[in-house]
Tab-separated table of C-alpha atoms and ligand atoms in Angstrom:
chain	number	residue	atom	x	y	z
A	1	UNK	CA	-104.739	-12.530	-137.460
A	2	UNK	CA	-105.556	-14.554	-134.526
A	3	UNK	CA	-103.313	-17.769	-136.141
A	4	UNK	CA	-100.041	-15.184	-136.276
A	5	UNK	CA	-101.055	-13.750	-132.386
A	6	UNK	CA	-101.359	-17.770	-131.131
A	7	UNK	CA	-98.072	-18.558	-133.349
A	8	UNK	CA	-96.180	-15.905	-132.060
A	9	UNK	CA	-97.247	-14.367	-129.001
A	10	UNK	CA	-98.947	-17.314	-127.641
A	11	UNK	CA	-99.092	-15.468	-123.881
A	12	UNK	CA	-100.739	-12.097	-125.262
A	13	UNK	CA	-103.996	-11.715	-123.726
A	14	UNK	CA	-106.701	-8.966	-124.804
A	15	UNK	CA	-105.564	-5.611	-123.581
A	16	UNK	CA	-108.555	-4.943	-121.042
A	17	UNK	CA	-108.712	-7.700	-119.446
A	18	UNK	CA	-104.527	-7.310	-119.284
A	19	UNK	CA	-105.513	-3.953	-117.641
A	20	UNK	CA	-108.413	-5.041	-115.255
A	21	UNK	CA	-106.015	-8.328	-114.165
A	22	UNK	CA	-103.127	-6.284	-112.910
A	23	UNK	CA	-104.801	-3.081	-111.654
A	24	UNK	CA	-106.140	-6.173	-109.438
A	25	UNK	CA	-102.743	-7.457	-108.800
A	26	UNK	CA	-100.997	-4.154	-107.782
A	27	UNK	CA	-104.046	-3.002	-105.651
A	28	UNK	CA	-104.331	-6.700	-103.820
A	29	UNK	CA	-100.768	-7.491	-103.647
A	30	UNK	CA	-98.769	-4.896	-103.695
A	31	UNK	CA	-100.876	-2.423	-101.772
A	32	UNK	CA	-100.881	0.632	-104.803
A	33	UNK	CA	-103.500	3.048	-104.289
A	34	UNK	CA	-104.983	4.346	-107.331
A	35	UNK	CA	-105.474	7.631	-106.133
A	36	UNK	CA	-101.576	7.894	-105.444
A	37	UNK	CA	-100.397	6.328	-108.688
A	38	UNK	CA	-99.055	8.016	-111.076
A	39	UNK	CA	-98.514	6.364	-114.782
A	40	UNK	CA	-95.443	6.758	-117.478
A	41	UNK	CA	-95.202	5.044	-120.686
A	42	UNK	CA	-92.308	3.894	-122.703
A	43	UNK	CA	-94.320	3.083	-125.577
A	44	UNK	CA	-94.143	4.399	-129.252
A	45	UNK	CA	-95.347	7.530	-130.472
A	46	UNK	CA	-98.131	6.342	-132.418
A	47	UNK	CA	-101.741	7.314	-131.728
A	48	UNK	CA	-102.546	3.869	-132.484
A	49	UNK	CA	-101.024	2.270	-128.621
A	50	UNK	CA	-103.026	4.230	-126.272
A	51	UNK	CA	-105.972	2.054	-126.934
A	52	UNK	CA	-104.118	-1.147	-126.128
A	53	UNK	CA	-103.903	-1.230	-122.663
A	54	UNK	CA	-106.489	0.864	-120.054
A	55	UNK	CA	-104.457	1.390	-117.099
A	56	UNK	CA	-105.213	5.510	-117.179
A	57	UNK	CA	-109.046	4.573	-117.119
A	58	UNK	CA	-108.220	2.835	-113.043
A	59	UNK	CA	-106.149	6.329	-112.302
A	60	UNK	CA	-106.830	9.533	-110.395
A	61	UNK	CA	-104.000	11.045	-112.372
A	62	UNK	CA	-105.080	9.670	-115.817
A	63	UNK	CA	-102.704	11.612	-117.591
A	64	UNK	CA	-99.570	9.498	-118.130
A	65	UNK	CA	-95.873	10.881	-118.657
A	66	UNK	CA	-94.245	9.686	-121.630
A	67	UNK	CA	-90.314	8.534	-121.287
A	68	UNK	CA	-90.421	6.992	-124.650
A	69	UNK	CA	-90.307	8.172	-128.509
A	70	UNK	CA	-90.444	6.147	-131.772
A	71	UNK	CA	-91.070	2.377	-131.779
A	72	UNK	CA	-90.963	2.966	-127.465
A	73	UNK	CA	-87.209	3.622	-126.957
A	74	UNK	CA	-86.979	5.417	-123.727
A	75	UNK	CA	-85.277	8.664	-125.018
A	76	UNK	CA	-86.230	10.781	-122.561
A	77	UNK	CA	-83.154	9.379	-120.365
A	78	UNK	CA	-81.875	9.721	-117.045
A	79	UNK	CA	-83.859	13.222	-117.144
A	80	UNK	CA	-86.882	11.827	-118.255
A	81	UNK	CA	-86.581	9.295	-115.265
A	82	UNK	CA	-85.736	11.431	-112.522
A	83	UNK	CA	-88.683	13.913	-113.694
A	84	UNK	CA	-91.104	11.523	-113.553
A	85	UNK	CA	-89.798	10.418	-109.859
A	86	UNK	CA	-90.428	14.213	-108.964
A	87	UNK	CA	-93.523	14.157	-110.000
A	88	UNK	CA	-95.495	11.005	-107.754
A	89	UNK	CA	-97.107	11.597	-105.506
A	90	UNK	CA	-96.189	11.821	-101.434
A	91	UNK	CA	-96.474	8.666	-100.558
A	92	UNK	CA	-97.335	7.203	-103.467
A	93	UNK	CA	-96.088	4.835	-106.446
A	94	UNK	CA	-95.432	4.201	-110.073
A	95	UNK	CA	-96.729	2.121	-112.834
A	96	UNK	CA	-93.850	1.982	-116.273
A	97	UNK	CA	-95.706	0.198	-119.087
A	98	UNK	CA	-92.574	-0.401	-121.516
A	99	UNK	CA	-92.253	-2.121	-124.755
A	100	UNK	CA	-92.889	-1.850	-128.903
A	101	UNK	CA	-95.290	-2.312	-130.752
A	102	UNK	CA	-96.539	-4.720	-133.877
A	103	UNK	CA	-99.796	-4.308	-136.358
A	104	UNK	CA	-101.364	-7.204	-137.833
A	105	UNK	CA	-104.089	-7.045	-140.253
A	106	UNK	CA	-107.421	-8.386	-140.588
A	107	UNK	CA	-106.083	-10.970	-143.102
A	108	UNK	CA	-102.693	-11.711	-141.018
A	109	UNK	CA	-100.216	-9.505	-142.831
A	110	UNK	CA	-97.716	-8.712	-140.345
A	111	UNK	CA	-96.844	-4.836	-139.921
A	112	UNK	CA	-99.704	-3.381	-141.664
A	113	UNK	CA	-102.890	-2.457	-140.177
A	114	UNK	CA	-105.690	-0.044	-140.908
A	115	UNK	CA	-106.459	3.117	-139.129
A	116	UNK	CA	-109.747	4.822	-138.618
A	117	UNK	CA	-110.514	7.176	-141.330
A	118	UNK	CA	-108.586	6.036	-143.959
A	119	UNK	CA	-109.129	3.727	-146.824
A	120	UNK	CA	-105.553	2.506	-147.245
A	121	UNK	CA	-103.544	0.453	-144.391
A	122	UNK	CA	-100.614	1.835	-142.810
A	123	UNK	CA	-97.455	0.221	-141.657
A	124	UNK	CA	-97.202	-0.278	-137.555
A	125	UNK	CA	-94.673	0.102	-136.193
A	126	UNK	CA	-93.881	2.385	-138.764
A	127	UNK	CA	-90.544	2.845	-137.821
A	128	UNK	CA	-89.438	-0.565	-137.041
A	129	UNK	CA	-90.785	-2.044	-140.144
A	130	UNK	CA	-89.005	0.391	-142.494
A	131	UNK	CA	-85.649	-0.092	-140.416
A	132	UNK	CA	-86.015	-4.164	-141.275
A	133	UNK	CA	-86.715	-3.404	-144.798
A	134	UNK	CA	-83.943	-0.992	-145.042
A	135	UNK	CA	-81.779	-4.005	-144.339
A	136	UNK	CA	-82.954	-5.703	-147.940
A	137	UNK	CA	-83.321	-2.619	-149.688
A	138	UNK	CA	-78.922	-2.018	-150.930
A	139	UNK	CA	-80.388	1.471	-152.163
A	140	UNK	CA	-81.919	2.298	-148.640
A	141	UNK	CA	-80.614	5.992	-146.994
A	142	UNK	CA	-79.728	5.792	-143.640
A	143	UNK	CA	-81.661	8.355	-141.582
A	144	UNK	CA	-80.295	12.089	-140.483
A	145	UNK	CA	-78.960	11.416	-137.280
A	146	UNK	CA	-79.498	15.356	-136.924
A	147	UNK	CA	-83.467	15.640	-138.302
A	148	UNK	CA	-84.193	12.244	-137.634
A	149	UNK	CA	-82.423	11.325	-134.505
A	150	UNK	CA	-84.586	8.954	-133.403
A	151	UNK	CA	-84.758	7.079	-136.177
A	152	UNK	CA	-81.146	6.763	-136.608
A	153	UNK	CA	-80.999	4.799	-133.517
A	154	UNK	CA	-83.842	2.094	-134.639
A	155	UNK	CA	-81.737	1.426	-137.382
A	156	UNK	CA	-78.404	1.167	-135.515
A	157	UNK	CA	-80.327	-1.842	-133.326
A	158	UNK	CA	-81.883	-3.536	-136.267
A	159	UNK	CA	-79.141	-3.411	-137.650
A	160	UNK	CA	-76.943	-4.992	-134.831
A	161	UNK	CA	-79.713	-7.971	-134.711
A	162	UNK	CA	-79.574	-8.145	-138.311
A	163	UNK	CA	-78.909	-12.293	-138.231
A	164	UNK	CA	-81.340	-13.297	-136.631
A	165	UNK	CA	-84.087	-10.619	-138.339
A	166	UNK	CA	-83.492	-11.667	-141.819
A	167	UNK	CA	-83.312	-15.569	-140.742
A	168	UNK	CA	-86.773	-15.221	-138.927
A	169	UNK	CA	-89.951	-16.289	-141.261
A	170	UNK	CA	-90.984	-13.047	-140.333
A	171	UNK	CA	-88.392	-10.221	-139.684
A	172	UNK	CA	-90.356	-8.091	-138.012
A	173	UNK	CA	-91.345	-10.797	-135.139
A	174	UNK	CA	-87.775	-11.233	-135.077
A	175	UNK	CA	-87.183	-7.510	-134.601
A	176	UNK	CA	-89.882	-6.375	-132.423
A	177	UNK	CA	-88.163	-9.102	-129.924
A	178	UNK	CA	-85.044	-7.254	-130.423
A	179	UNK	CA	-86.842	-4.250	-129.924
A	180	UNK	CA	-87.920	-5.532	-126.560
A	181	UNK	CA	-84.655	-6.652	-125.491
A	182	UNK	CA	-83.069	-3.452	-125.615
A	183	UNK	CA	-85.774	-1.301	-124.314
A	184	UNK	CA	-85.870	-3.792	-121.404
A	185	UNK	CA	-82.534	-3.283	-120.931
A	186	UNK	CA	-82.500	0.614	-121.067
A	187	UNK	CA	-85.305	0.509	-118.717
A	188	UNK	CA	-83.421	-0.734	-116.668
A	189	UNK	CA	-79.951	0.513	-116.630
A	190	UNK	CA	-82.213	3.640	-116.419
A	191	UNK	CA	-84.135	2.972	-113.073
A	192	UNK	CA	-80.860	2.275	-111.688
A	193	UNK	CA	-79.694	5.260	-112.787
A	194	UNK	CA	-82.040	7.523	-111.538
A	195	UNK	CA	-82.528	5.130	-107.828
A	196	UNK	CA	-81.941	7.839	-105.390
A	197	UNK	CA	-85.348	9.540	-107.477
A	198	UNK	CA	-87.124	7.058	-106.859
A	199	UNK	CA	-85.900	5.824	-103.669
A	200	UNK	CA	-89.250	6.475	-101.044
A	201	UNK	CA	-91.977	5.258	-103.719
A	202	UNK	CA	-92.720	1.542	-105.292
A	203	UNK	CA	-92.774	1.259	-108.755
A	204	UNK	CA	-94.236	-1.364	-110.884
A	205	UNK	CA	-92.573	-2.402	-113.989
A	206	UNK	CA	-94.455	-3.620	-116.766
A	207	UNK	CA	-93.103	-4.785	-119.734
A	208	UNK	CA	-94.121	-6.498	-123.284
A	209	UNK	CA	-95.370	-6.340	-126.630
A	210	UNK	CA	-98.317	-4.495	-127.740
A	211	UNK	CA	-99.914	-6.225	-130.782
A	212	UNK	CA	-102.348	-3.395	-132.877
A	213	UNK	CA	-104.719	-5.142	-135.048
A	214	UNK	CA	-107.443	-3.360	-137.536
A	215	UNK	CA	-109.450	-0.884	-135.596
A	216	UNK	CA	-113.009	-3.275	-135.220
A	217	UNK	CA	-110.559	-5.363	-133.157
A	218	UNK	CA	-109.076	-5.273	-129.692
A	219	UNK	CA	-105.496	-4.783	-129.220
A	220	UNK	CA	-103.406	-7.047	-127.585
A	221	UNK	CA	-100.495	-6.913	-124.774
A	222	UNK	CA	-98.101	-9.858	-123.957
A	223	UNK	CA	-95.994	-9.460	-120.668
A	224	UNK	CA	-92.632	-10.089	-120.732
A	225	UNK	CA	-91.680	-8.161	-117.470
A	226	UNK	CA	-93.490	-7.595	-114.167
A	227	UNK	CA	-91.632	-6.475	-110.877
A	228	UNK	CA	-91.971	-4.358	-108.560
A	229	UNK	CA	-89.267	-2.425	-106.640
B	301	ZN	ZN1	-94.483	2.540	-133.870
């Protein structure tokens, strides 16, 4: 586990002491007050993220609001975003942790980790990991775009990065990074989208990978994105 995290996240750092660093950083620097923050994730929907990172723990308004669905695509859109500007506080600003996620095990296998109560592992990120094996399995369905609309959309992008997923030593490094790209992107085409929302507040950005390990470990976060605007 910690030989794959130094291999391939090499800037990941423990996610509390991610959290305490740049609750620091935006209070110090950027002037946010905690008590006029409000928080939204674009993170995936698995129970298993919110213990990554412990931003909600520095907030008055600990309860964040979620832009993003399965492996943390923001699909809540343009009315997601300008929702969430309605909803800061006067005067106040925004913190948008963005990005997927990736499990590692215990014993290093990549996409698997184990979950409290149960005896069995469990893939992570689910939905990103079955996507990249869809693309070796020839007898793979592709998901109801109807049912299983988000879904559908993971595995249009894996499958528009599929060169460089199946030429990675491991695929699903190869399409988390994807992953990241084009959330990163959506993010934001859809801040610029939704400006005039969020014209009279700061937000803070924050973007990266959150690596999940077994639950007697602590989750990890590597930035790949910090601004403020
Ligand atoms: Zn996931």
């Amino acid at each position: 586990m910690d030989q794959f995290i130094k291999k391939h996240y090499p800037e990941a750092r423990q996610g509390d002491e991610f959290t305490k660093e740049w609750i620091d950083r935006l209070v110090d620097r950027h002037k946010f007050d905690l008590t006029t923050t409000l928080m939204a994730t674009s993170v995936c929907s698995d129970e298993i993220i919110r213990s990554a990172t412990n931003f909600r723990e520095y907030l008055s308004y600990s309860n964040p609001f979620s832009l993003g669905g399965l492996a943390g695509i923001p699909f809540s859109g343009l009315t997601g975003f300008k929702a969430f500007a309605s909803h800061i506080p006067d005067n106040g600003s925004a913190i948008i942790l963005y990005g997927p996620h990736i499990g590692v095990s215990e014993n290093g296998t990549v996409g698997i980790v184990e979950r409290v109560g149960q005896s069995r592992p469990s893939s992570c990120c689910g939905a990103l990991k079955a996507s990249v094996d869809g693309l070796s399995d020839k007898n793979a369905s592709s998901a109801d775009t109807d049912l299983d609309y988000q879904m559908s959309v993971i595995e249009q992008e894996v499958k528009a990065s599929r060169e460089k997923v199946v030429a990675h030593d491991v695929p699903l490094v190869a399409a988390t990074d994807s992953m990241y790209g084009f959330i990163n992107d959506r993010i934001h085409k859809l801040m610029d989208g939704a400006k005039e929302s969020f014209e009279n507040y700061r937000v803070a950005l924050i973007g990266g990978v959150i690596i999940n390990t077994d639950p007697e470990y602590t989750d990890w976060f590597e930035l790949r994105n910090f601004e403020v605007l």
